[in-house]
Amino acid sequence: MIPAANDAGLVLEGGGMRGLYTAGVLEYFAERNLVFPYQIGVSAGACMAASYLSRQRGRNRKVNIDFAGDPRYLSWRRFLRRRRELFGMDFIFEEIPRNLVPFDFQAFDESDAEFVVGTTDVETGRPAYYSKRGGDLDGSLLTLLRASSSLPFFAPIVEYQGRKLMDGGISDPIPVRKAEADGYARNVLILTRNPGYKKSRNRLRWLLERKFGTYPAFVETMLRRHELYNDTVAYAEEQERKGLAFLIRPQLPLAVGRTEQNKQKLESLYRQGYEDARQAYPRLAEWLS
């Protein structure tokens, strides 16, 4: 039986290669034909959601595991010697989706579900959201996924429609409040950190000011990022206690970092997300009903 998700949103945290956990969860959802009318994600979470929305089962695994270790995907040499770009953003957001593992833009466009991509406006330090129903993603999906995934220090700023954008996880790491503001009081959250995790204070103000000194609001947002993240997790847990949120997250700290390239570890993380979703599904079905 497929549970009804007509009144529930899906909220996806980022986390770089930790997003393979999210990919595993979404793969199980796709197998059960569970589709949400509203999805919002930042960074890796938004990237995983796009293939889930286009109904391309297995695509997230292929893109993020098969290309792990490929210097075109992630290269410290490129970062240190050439473009100061750790992830190959052109390769990830152009060559892969257009040629190597084609993204089904038609299926994405034809989906009735709303999809919101969260980014951070570098000049204001505030979130900037772009929605499918609002027409923001028409012809610009890959650009906005790139912007949402552009990590400070490791990727360049993305300029789009007069705005300068970077990683959506900086200003709204778990956009559950945005989902609520958009009319979804009940939400399923897929997180990539274990219960009890606390983000630490950024102690590199001097480095932030050296790199982003012309954007003081952005620097302040970066310095307050730990407060925002920890507050949002506490809020999500409170919503869960009220019955307004359903959290799926790893129960122990992940052995995979943001820039992990070991295929075996990534495959294990993917399977972990899949298995956690399988075990949670009976409770989720009841919650959705």
PDB file of N, CA, C and O in Angstrom, residues 37-111:
ATOM      1  N   PRO A  37       4.193  16.036  -2.623  1.00  0.00           N
ATOM      2  CA  PRO A  37       3.757  17.167  -3.451  1.00  0.00           C
ATOM      3  C   PRO A  37       4.683  18.368  -3.361  1.00  0.00           C
ATOM      4  O   PRO A  37       4.596  19.276  -4.194  1.00  0.00           O
ATOM      5  N   TYR A  38       5.556  18.364  -2.364  1.00  0.00           N
ATOM      6  CA  TYR A  38       6.458  19.503  -2.139  1.00  0.00           C
ATOM      7  C   TYR A  38       7.788  18.973  -1.657  1.00  0.00           C
ATOM      8  O   TYR A  38       7.854  18.169  -0.720  1.00  0.00           O
ATOM      9  N   GLN A  39       8.858  19.427  -2.306  1.00  0.00           N
ATOM     10  CA  GLN A  39      10.201  19.028  -1.910  1.00  0.00           C
ATOM     11  C   GLN A  39      11.095  20.262  -1.900  1.00  0.00           C
ATOM     12  O   GLN A  39      11.030  21.086  -2.812  1.00  0.00           O
ATOM     13  N   ILE A  40      11.912  20.359  -0.859  1.00  0.00           N
ATOM     14  CA  ILE A  40      12.854  21.466  -0.766  1.00  0.00           C
ATOM     15  C   ILE A  40      14.186  20.922  -0.279  1.00  0.00           C
ATOM     16  O   ILE A  40      14.238  20.084   0.622  1.00  0.00           O
ATOM     17  N   GLY A  41      15.265  21.370  -0.893  1.00  0.00           N
ATOM     18  CA  GLY A  41      16.576  20.887  -0.497  1.00  0.00           C
ATOM     19  C   GLY A  41      17.639  21.927  -0.712  1.00  0.00           C
ATOM     20  O   GLY A  41      17.452  22.913  -1.437  1.00  0.00           O
ATOM     21  N   VAL A  42      18.759  21.706  -0.063  1.00  0.00           N
ATOM     22  CA  VAL A  42      19.921  22.568  -0.240  1.00  0.00           C
ATOM     23  C   VAL A  42      21.115  21.686  -0.570  1.00  0.00           C
ATOM     24  O   VAL A  42      21.217  20.549  -0.116  1.00  0.00           O
ATOM     25  N   SER A  43      22.015  22.226  -1.393  1.00  0.00           N
ATOM     26  CA  SER A  43      23.280  21.569  -1.711  1.00  0.00           C
ATOM     27  C   SER A  43      23.042  20.144  -2.194  1.00  0.00           C
ATOM     28  O   SER A  43      22.242  19.920  -3.103  1.00  0.00           O
ATOM     29  N   ALA A  44      23.729  19.167  -1.609  1.00  0.00           N
ATOM     30  CA  ALA A  44      23.588  17.780  -2.056  1.00  0.00           C
ATOM     31  C   ALA A  44      22.147  17.291  -1.938  1.00  0.00           C
ATOM     32  O   ALA A  44      21.692  16.478  -2.739  1.00  0.00           O
ATOM     33  N   GLY A  45      21.425  17.783  -0.944  1.00  0.00           N
ATOM     34  CA  GLY A  45      20.032  17.386  -0.786  1.00  0.00           C
ATOM     35  C   GLY A  45      19.192  17.784  -1.989  1.00  0.00           C
ATOM     36  O   GLY A  45      18.353  17.012  -2.463  1.00  0.00           O
ATOM     37  N   ALA A  46      19.415  18.986  -2.501  1.00  0.00           N
ATOM     38  CA  ALA A  46      18.689  19.441  -3.685  1.00  0.00           C
ATOM     39  C   ALA A  46      19.068  18.610  -4.904  1.00  0.00           C
ATOM     40  O   ALA A  46      18.221  18.261  -5.729  1.00  0.00           O
ATOM     41  N   CYS A  47      20.356  18.277  -5.024  1.00  0.00           N
ATOM     42  CA  CYS A  47      20.813  17.483  -6.167  1.00  0.00           C
ATOM     43  C   CYS A  47      20.168  16.098  -6.151  1.00  0.00           C
ATOM     44  O   CYS A  47      19.722  15.602  -7.193  1.00  0.00           O
ATOM     45  N   MET A  48      20.114  15.471  -4.980  1.00  0.00           N
ATOM     46  CA  MET A  48      19.503  14.149  -4.885  1.00  0.00           C
ATOM     47  C   MET A  48      18.007  14.221  -5.175  1.00  0.00           C
ATOM     48  O   MET A  48      17.428  13.340  -5.818  1.00  0.00           O
ATOM     49  N   ALA A  49      17.359  15.283  -4.737  1.00  0.00           N
ATOM     50  CA  ALA A  49      15.924  15.427  -4.935  1.00  0.00           C
ATOM     51  C   ALA A  49      15.573  15.574  -6.408  1.00  0.00           C
ATOM     52  O   ALA A  49      14.508  15.131  -6.846  1.00  0.00           O
ATOM     53  N   ALA A  50      16.442  16.197  -7.188  1.00  0.00           N
ATOM     54  CA  ALA A  50      16.143  16.415  -8.603  1.00  0.00           C
ATOM     55  C   ALA A  50      15.948  15.085  -9.326  1.00  0.00           C
ATOM     56  O   ALA A  50      14.979  14.911 -10.092  1.00  0.00           O
ATOM     57  N   SER A  51      16.847  14.121  -9.109  1.00  0.00           N
ATOM     58  CA  SER A  51      16.713  12.822  -9.774  1.00  0.00           C
ATOM     59  C   SER A  51      15.543  12.034  -9.210  1.00  0.00           C
ATOM     60  O   SER A  51      14.924  11.227  -9.921  1.00  0.00           O
ATOM     61  N   TYR A  52      15.237  12.231  -7.954  1.00  0.00           N
ATOM     62  CA  TYR A  52      14.055  11.599  -7.344  1.00  0.00           C
ATOM     63  C   TYR A  52      12.791  12.133  -8.004  1.00  0.00           C
ATOM     64  O   TYR A  52      11.868  11.379  -8.315  1.00  0.00           O
ATOM     65  N   LEU A  53      12.775  13.431  -8.270  1.00  0.00           N
ATOM     66  CA  LEU A  53      11.605  14.054  -8.881  1.00  0.00           C
ATOM     67  C   LEU A  53      11.456  13.647 -10.343  1.00  0.00           C
ATOM     68  O   LEU A  53      10.337  13.517 -10.845  1.00  0.00           O
ATOM     69  N   SER A  54      12.570  13.417 -11.038  1.00  0.00           N
ATOM     70  CA  SER A  54      12.499  12.998 -12.440  1.00  0.00           C
ATOM     71  C   SER A  54      12.283  11.489 -12.567  1.00  0.00           C
ATOM     72  O   SER A  54      12.256  10.961 -13.690  1.00  0.00           O
ATOM     73  N   ARG A  55      12.154  10.813 -11.417  1.00  0.00           N
ATOM     74  CA  ARG A  55      11.823   9.386 -11.366  1.00  0.00           C
ATOM     75  C   ARG A  55      12.907   8.519 -12.000  1.00  0.00           C
ATOM     76  O   ARG A  55      12.625   7.474 -12.584  1.00  0.00           O
ATOM     77  N   GLN A  56      14.177   8.936 -11.868  1.00  0.00           N
ATOM     78  CA  GLN A  56      15.285   8.182 -12.438  1.00  0.00           C
ATOM     79  C   GLN A  56      15.951   7.344 -11.363  1.00  0.00           C
ATOM     80  O   GLN A  56      16.956   7.749 -10.757  1.00  0.00           O
ATOM     81  N   ARG A  57      15.384   6.177 -11.123  1.00  0.00           N
ATOM     82  CA  ARG A  57      15.902   5.297 -10.082  1.00  0.00           C
ATOM     83  C   ARG A  57      17.330   4.881 -10.397  1.00  0.00           C
ATOM     84  O   ARG A  57      17.664   4.555 -11.531  1.00  0.00           O
ATOM     85  N   GLY A  58      18.179   4.910  -9.383  1.00  0.00           N
ATOM     86  CA  GLY A  58      19.573   4.514  -9.537  1.00  0.00           C
ATOM     87  C   GLY A  58      20.490   5.612 -10.038  1.00  0.00           C
ATOM     88  O   GLY A  58      21.720   5.451 -10.013  1.00  0.00           O
ATOM     89  N   ARG A  59      19.930   6.715 -10.493  1.00  0.00           N
ATOM     90  CA  ARG A  59      20.779   7.761 -11.073  1.00  0.00           C
ATOM     91  C   ARG A  59      21.691   8.401 -10.025  1.00  0.00           C
ATOM     92  O   ARG A  59      22.870   8.656 -10.293  1.00  0.00           O
ATOM     93  N   ASN A  60      21.170   8.679  -8.848  1.00  0.00           N
ATOM     94  CA  ASN A  60      22.003   9.305  -7.813  1.00  0.00           C
ATOM     95  C   ASN A  60      23.197   8.420  -7.452  1.00  0.00           C
ATOM     96  O   ASN A  60      24.309   8.920  -7.240  1.00  0.00           O
ATOM     97  N   ARG A  61      22.963   7.122  -7.380  1.00  0.00           N
ATOM     98  CA  ARG A  61      24.055   6.211  -7.071  1.00  0.00           C
ATOM     99  C   ARG A  61      25.099   6.240  -8.173  1.00  0.00           C
ATOM    100  O   ARG A  61      26.303   6.322  -7.904  1.00  0.00           O
ATOM    101  N   LYS A  62      24.656   6.177  -9.421  1.00  0.00           N
ATOM    102  CA  LYS A  62      25.576   6.144 -10.549  1.00  0.00           C
ATOM    103  C   LYS A  62      26.416   7.414 -10.614  1.00  0.00           C
ATOM    104  O   LYS A  62      27.638   7.359 -10.800  1.00  0.00           O
ATOM    105  N   VAL A  63      25.787   8.564 -10.451  1.00  0.00           N
ATOM    106  CA  VAL A  63      26.499   9.837 -10.555  1.00  0.00           C
ATOM    107  C   VAL A  63      27.516   9.997  -9.436  1.00  0.00           C
ATOM    108  O   VAL A  63      28.663  10.398  -9.670  1.00  0.00           O
ATOM    109  N   ASN A  64      27.132   9.661  -8.226  1.00  0.00           N
ATOM    110  CA  ASN A  64      27.955  10.010  -7.064  1.00  0.00           C
ATOM    111  C   ASN A  64      28.887   8.916  -6.580  1.00  0.00           C
ATOM    112  O   ASN A  64      29.815   9.203  -5.819  1.00  0.00           O
ATOM    113  N   ILE A  65      28.669   7.684  -7.020  1.00  0.00           N
ATOM    114  CA  ILE A  65      29.574   6.603  -6.642  1.00  0.00           C
ATOM    115  C   ILE A  65      30.457   6.194  -7.822  1.00  0.00           C
ATOM    116  O   ILE A  65      31.675   6.065  -7.685  1.00  0.00           O
ATOM    117  N   ASP A  66      29.866   6.020  -8.989  1.00  0.00           N
ATOM    118  CA  ASP A  66      30.647   5.574 -10.141  1.00  0.00           C
ATOM    119  C   ASP A  66      31.758   6.560 -10.500  1.00  0.00           C
ATOM    120  O   ASP A  66      32.824   6.156 -10.978  1.00  0.00           O
ATOM    121  N   PHE A  67      31.512   7.854 -10.268  1.00  0.00           N
ATOM    122  CA  PHE A  67      32.510   8.861 -10.624  1.00  0.00           C
ATOM    123  C   PHE A  67      33.405   9.242  -9.440  1.00  0.00           C
ATOM    124  O   PHE A  67      34.270  10.107  -9.581  1.00  0.00           O
ATOM    125  N   ALA A  68      33.193   8.637  -8.288  1.00  0.00           N
ATOM    126  CA  ALA A  68      34.070   8.909  -7.147  1.00  0.00           C
ATOM    127  C   ALA A  68      35.499   8.485  -7.496  1.00  0.00           C
ATOM    128  O   ALA A  68      35.723   7.413  -8.048  1.00  0.00           O
ATOM    129  N   GLY A  69      36.455   9.333  -7.200  1.00  0.00           N
ATOM    130  CA  GLY A  69      37.839   9.060  -7.542  1.00  0.00           C
ATOM    131  C   GLY A  69      38.239   9.596  -8.902  1.00  0.00           C
ATOM    132  O   GLY A  69      39.436   9.659  -9.222  1.00  0.00           O
ATOM    133  N   ASP A  70      37.271   9.985  -9.712  1.00  0.00           N
ATOM    134  CA  ASP A  70      37.558  10.587 -11.016  1.00  0.00           C
ATOM    135  C   ASP A  70      38.023  12.026 -10.781  1.00  0.00           C
ATOM    136  O   ASP A  70      37.302  12.814 -10.165  1.00  0.00           O
ATOM    137  N   PRO A  71      39.207  12.392 -11.236  1.00  0.00           N
ATOM    138  CA  PRO A  71      39.705  13.753 -10.984  1.00  0.00           C
ATOM    139  C   PRO A  71      38.843  14.842 -11.611  1.00  0.00           C
ATOM    140  O   PRO A  71      38.920  15.992 -11.198  1.00  0.00           O
ATOM    141  N   ARG A  72      38.029  14.471 -12.578  1.00  0.00           N
ATOM    142  CA  ARG A  72      37.110  15.459 -13.145  1.00  0.00           C
ATOM    143  C   ARG A  72      35.988  15.790 -12.169  1.00  0.00           C
ATOM    144  O   ARG A  72      35.383  16.864 -12.244  1.00  0.00           O
ATOM    145  N   TYR A  73      35.710  14.871 -11.249  1.00  0.00           N
ATOM    146  CA  TYR A  73      34.641  15.038 -10.265  1.00  0.00           C
ATOM    147  C   TYR A  73      35.156  15.779  -9.031  1.00  0.00           C
ATOM    148  O   TYR A  73      34.554  16.757  -8.584  1.00  0.00           O
ATOM    149  N   LEU A  74      36.260  15.309  -8.484  1.00  0.00           N
ATOM    150  CA  LEU A  74      36.834  15.924  -7.294  1.00  0.00           C
ATOM    151  C   LEU A  74      38.350  15.790  -7.379  1.00  0.00           C
ATOM    152  O   LEU A  74      38.861  14.693  -7.570  1.00  0.00           O
ATOM    153  N   SER A  75      39.056  16.902  -7.230  1.00  0.00           N
ATOM    154  CA  SER A  75      40.509  16.853  -7.363  1.00  0.00           C
ATOM    155  C   SER A  75      41.168  17.917  -6.497  1.00  0.00           C
ATOM    156  O   SER A  75      40.960  19.112  -6.707  1.00  0.00           O
ATOM    157  N   TRP A  76      41.963  17.471  -5.542  1.00  0.00           N
ATOM    158  CA  TRP A  76      42.732  18.420  -4.740  1.00  0.00           C
ATOM    159  C   TRP A  76      43.818  19.079  -5.586  1.00  0.00           C
ATOM    160  O   TRP A  76      44.191  20.228  -5.344  1.00  0.00           O
ATOM    161  N   ARG A  77      44.318  18.365  -6.584  1.00  0.00           N
ATOM    162  CA  ARG A  77      45.344  18.948  -7.455  1.00  0.00           C
ATOM    163  C   ARG A  77      44.774  20.149  -8.213  1.00  0.00           C
ATOM    164  O   ARG A  77      45.416  21.194  -8.317  1.00  0.00           O
ATOM    165  N   ARG A  78      43.562  19.995  -8.744  1.00  0.00           N
ATOM    166  CA  ARG A  78      42.930  21.113  -9.443  1.00  0.00           C
ATOM    167  C   ARG A  78      42.716  22.287  -8.493  1.00  0.00           C
ATOM    168  O   ARG A  78      42.928  23.448  -8.836  1.00  0.00           O
ATOM    169  N   PHE A  79      42.316  21.951  -7.274  1.00  0.00           N
ATOM    170  CA  PHE A  79      42.064  23.010  -6.293  1.00  0.00           C
ATOM    171  C   PHE A  79      43.348  23.777  -5.972  1.00  0.00           C
ATOM    172  O   PHE A  79      43.360  25.009  -5.914  1.00  0.00           O
ATOM    173  N   LEU A  80      44.433  23.059  -5.773  1.00  0.00           N
ATOM    174  CA  LEU A  80      45.679  23.695  -5.342  1.00  0.00           C
ATOM    175  C   LEU A  80      46.419  24.375  -6.485  1.00  0.00           C
ATOM    176  O   LEU A  80      47.050  25.417  -6.284  1.00  0.00           O
ATOM    177  N   ARG A  81      46.347  23.808  -7.667  1.00  0.00           N
ATOM    178  CA  ARG A  81      47.201  24.286  -8.749  1.00  0.00           C
ATOM    179  C   ARG A  81      46.498  25.195  -9.761  1.00  0.00           C
ATOM    180  O   ARG A  81      47.152  25.998 -10.414  1.00  0.00           O
ATOM    181  N   ARG A  82      45.188  25.027  -9.902  1.00  0.00           N
ATOM    182  CA  ARG A  82      44.580  25.742 -11.002  1.00  0.00           C
ATOM    183  C   ARG A  82      43.448  26.666 -10.577  1.00  0.00           C
ATOM    184  O   ARG A  82      43.656  27.826 -10.283  1.00  0.00           O
ATOM    185  N   ARG A  83      42.253  26.140 -10.475  1.00  0.00           N
ATOM    186  CA  ARG A  83      41.070  26.990 -10.407  1.00  0.00           C
ATOM    187  C   ARG A  83      40.585  27.264  -8.991  1.00  0.00           C
ATOM    188  O   ARG A  83      39.567  27.913  -8.823  1.00  0.00           O
ATOM    189  N   ARG A  84      41.281  26.730  -7.997  1.00  0.00           N
ATOM    190  CA  ARG A  84      40.790  26.848  -6.609  1.00  0.00           C
ATOM    191  C   ARG A  84      39.367  26.298  -6.520  1.00  0.00           C
ATOM    192  O   ARG A  84      38.514  26.843  -5.836  1.00  0.00           O
ATOM    193  N   GLU A  85      39.149  25.203  -7.248  1.00  0.00           N
ATOM    194  CA  GLU A  85      37.833  24.584  -7.310  1.00  0.00           C
ATOM    195  C   GLU A  85      38.000  23.110  -7.008  1.00  0.00           C
ATOM    196  O   GLU A  85      38.591  22.371  -7.800  1.00  0.00           O
ATOM    197  N   LEU A  86      37.508  22.668  -5.846  1.00  0.00           N
ATOM    198  CA  LEU A  86      37.707  21.286  -5.422  1.00  0.00           C
ATOM    199  C   LEU A  86      36.869  20.324  -6.261  1.00  0.00           C
ATOM    200  O   LEU A  86      37.382  19.355  -6.822  1.00  0.00           O
ATOM    201  N   PHE A  87      35.584  20.585  -6.332  1.00  0.00           N
ATOM    202  CA  PHE A  87      34.709  19.771  -7.171  1.00  0.00           C
ATOM    203  C   PHE A  87      34.715  20.344  -8.585  1.00  0.00           C
ATOM    204  O   PHE A  87      34.704  21.564  -8.769  1.00  0.00           O
ATOM    205  N   GLY A  88      34.704  19.460  -9.580  1.00  0.00           N
ATOM    206  CA  GLY A  88      34.659  19.915 -10.970  1.00  0.00           C
ATOM    207  C   GLY A  88      33.241  20.333 -11.320  1.00  0.00           C
ATOM    208  O   GLY A  88      32.448  19.522 -11.816  1.00  0.00           O
ATOM    209  N   MET A  89      32.916  21.584 -11.063  1.00  0.00           N
ATOM    210  CA  MET A  89      31.527  22.032 -11.179  1.00  0.00           C
ATOM    211  C   MET A  89      30.995  21.934 -12.609  1.00  0.00           C
ATOM    212  O   MET A  89      29.844  21.569 -12.821  1.00  0.00           O
ATOM    213  N   ASP A  90      31.826  22.239 -13.614  1.00  0.00           N
ATOM    214  CA  ASP A  90      31.383  22.094 -15.005  1.00  0.00           C
ATOM    215  C   ASP A  90      31.111  20.631 -15.328  1.00  0.00           C
ATOM    216  O   ASP A  90      30.139  20.297 -16.018  1.00  0.00           O
ATOM    217  N   PHE A  91      31.980  19.763 -14.843  1.00  0.00           N
ATOM    218  CA  PHE A  91      31.815  18.335 -15.091  1.00  0.00           C
ATOM    219  C   PHE A  91      30.548  17.802 -14.421  1.00  0.00           C
ATOM    220  O   PHE A  91      29.752  17.075 -15.039  1.00  0.00           O
ATOM    221  N   ILE A  92      30.338  18.196 -13.162  1.00  0.00           N
ATOM    222  CA  ILE A  92      29.202  17.687 -12.390  1.00  0.00           C
ATOM    223  C   ILE A  92      27.878  18.245 -12.886  1.00  0.00           C
ATOM    224  O   ILE A  92      26.880  17.514 -12.993  1.00  0.00           O
ATOM    225  N   PHE A  93      27.856  19.530 -13.203  1.00  0.00           N
ATOM    226  CA  PHE A  93      26.581  20.178 -13.511  1.00  0.00           C
ATOM    227  C   PHE A  93      26.369  20.464 -14.996  1.00  0.00           C
ATOM    228  O   PHE A  93      25.378  21.105 -15.351  1.00  0.00           O
ATOM    229  N   GLU A  94      27.252  19.985 -15.846  1.00  0.00           N
ATOM    230  CA  GLU A  94      27.051  20.110 -17.284  1.00  0.00           C
ATOM    231  C   GLU A  94      27.325  18.783 -17.992  1.00  0.00           C
ATOM    232  O   GLU A  94      26.433  18.210 -18.609  1.00  0.00           O
ATOM    233  N   GLU A  95      28.566  18.286 -17.909  1.00  0.00           N
ATOM    234  CA  GLU A  95      28.939  17.102 -18.662  1.00  0.00           C
ATOM    235  C   GLU A  95      28.166  15.860 -18.210  1.00  0.00           C
ATOM    236  O   GLU A  95      27.663  15.093 -19.052  1.00  0.00           O
ATOM    237  N   ILE A  96      28.053  15.655 -16.907  1.00  0.00           N
ATOM    238  CA  ILE A  96      27.338  14.465 -16.429  1.00  0.00           C
ATOM    239  C   ILE A  96      25.857  14.512 -16.790  1.00  0.00           C
ATOM    240  O   ILE A  96      25.347  13.585 -17.435  1.00  0.00           O
ATOM    241  N   PRO A  97      25.108  15.560 -16.400  1.00  0.00           N
ATOM    242  CA  PRO A  97      23.667  15.528 -16.657  1.00  0.00           C
ATOM    243  C   PRO A  97      23.280  15.658 -18.123  1.00  0.00           C
ATOM    244  O   PRO A  97      22.204  15.215 -18.520  1.00  0.00           O
ATOM    245  N   ARG A  98      24.145  16.237 -18.929  1.00  0.00           N
ATOM    246  CA  ARG A  98      23.788  16.430 -20.347  1.00  0.00           C
ATOM    247  C   ARG A  98      24.297  15.307 -21.246  1.00  0.00           C
ATOM    248  O   ARG A  98      23.705  15.054 -22.310  1.00  0.00           O
ATOM    249  N   ASN A  99      25.368  14.623 -20.833  1.00  0.00           N
ATOM    250  CA  ASN A  99      25.977  13.645 -21.722  1.00  0.00           C
ATOM    251  C   ASN A  99      26.230  12.273 -21.095  1.00  0.00           C
ATOM    252  O   ASN A  99      25.869  11.251 -21.671  1.00  0.00           O
ATOM    253  N   LEU A 100      26.859  12.229 -19.923  1.00  0.00           N
ATOM    254  CA  LEU A 100      27.322  10.954 -19.378  1.00  0.00           C
ATOM    255  C   LEU A 100      26.228  10.159 -18.671  1.00  0.00           C
ATOM    256  O   LEU A 100      26.109   8.948 -18.856  1.00  0.00           O
ATOM    257  N   VAL A 101      25.468  10.812 -17.823  1.00  0.00           N
ATOM    258  CA  VAL A 101      24.317  10.176 -17.157  1.00  0.00           C
ATOM    259  C   VAL A 101      23.154  11.148 -17.328  1.00  0.00           C
ATOM    260  O   VAL A 101      22.822  11.913 -16.418  1.00  0.00           O
ATOM    261  N   PRO A 102      22.540  11.151 -18.501  1.00  0.00           N
ATOM    262  CA  PRO A 102      21.563  12.198 -18.852  1.00  0.00           C
ATOM    263  C   PRO A 102      20.432  12.343 -17.839  1.00  0.00           C
ATOM    264  O   PRO A 102      19.845  11.352 -17.386  1.00  0.00           O
ATOM    265  N   PHE A 103      20.176  13.590 -17.497  1.00  0.00           N
ATOM    266  CA  PHE A 103      19.058  13.915 -16.618  1.00  0.00           C
ATOM    267  C   PHE A 103      17.807  14.065 -17.470  1.00  0.00           C
ATOM    268  O   PHE A 103      17.846  14.673 -18.546  1.00  0.00           O
ATOM    269  N   ASP A 104      16.689  13.522 -16.987  1.00  0.00           N
ATOM    270  CA  ASP A 104      15.432  13.578 -17.744  1.00  0.00           C
ATOM    271  C   ASP A 104      14.715  14.890 -17.440  1.00  0.00           C
ATOM    272  O   ASP A 104      13.863  14.967 -16.557  1.00  0.00           O
ATOM    273  N   PHE A 105      15.068  15.928 -18.197  1.00  0.00           N
ATOM    274  CA  PHE A 105      14.465  17.236 -17.976  1.00  0.00           C
ATOM    275  C   PHE A 105      12.961  17.207 -18.263  1.00  0.00           C
ATOM    276  O   PHE A 105      12.192  17.907 -17.595  1.00  0.00           O
ATOM    277  N   GLN A 106      12.544  16.424 -19.237  1.00  0.00           N
ATOM    278  CA  GLN A 106      11.122  16.372 -19.580  1.00  0.00           C
ATOM    279  C   GLN A 106      10.310  15.785 -18.433  1.00  0.00           C
ATOM    280  O   GLN A 106       9.266  16.337 -18.068  1.00  0.00           O
ATOM    281  N   ALA A 107      10.784  14.686 -17.856  1.00  0.00           N
ATOM    282  CA  ALA A 107      10.068  14.083 -16.726  1.00  0.00           C
ATOM    283  C   ALA A 107      10.038  15.040 -15.539  1.00  0.00           C
ATOM    284  O   ALA A 107       9.027  15.141 -14.835  1.00  0.00           O
ATOM    285  N   PHE A 108      11.137  15.743 -15.321  1.00  0.00           N
ATOM    286  CA  PHE A 108      11.189  16.723 -14.234  1.00  0.00           C
ATOM    287  C   PHE A 108      10.152  17.821 -14.461  1.00  0.00           C
ATOM    288  O   PHE A 108       9.392  18.180 -13.556  1.00  0.00           O
ATOM    289  N   ASP A 109      10.105  18.344 -15.675  1.00  0.00           N
ATOM    290  CA  ASP A 109       9.170  19.424 -15.984  1.00  0.00           C
ATOM    291  C   ASP A 109       7.720  18.972 -15.877  1.00  0.00           C
ATOM    292  O   ASP A 109       6.844  19.747 -15.475  1.00  0.00           O
ATOM    293  N   GLU A 110       7.459  17.722 -16.240  1.00  0.00           N
ATOM    294  CA  GLU A 110       6.087  17.223 -16.249  1.00  0.00           C
ATOM    295  C   GLU A 110       5.583  16.804 -14.872  1.00  0.00           C
ATOM    296  O   GLU A 110       4.376  16.594 -14.697  1.00  0.00           O
ATOM    297  N   SER A 111       6.465  16.698 -13.911  1.00  0.00           N
ATOM    298  CA  SER A 111       6.042  16.334 -12.562  1.00  0.00           C
ATOM    299  C   SER A 111       5.166  17.435 -11.967  1.00  0.00           C
ATOM    300  O   SER A 111       5.433  18.623 -12.127  1.00  0.00           O
TER     301      SER A 111
END
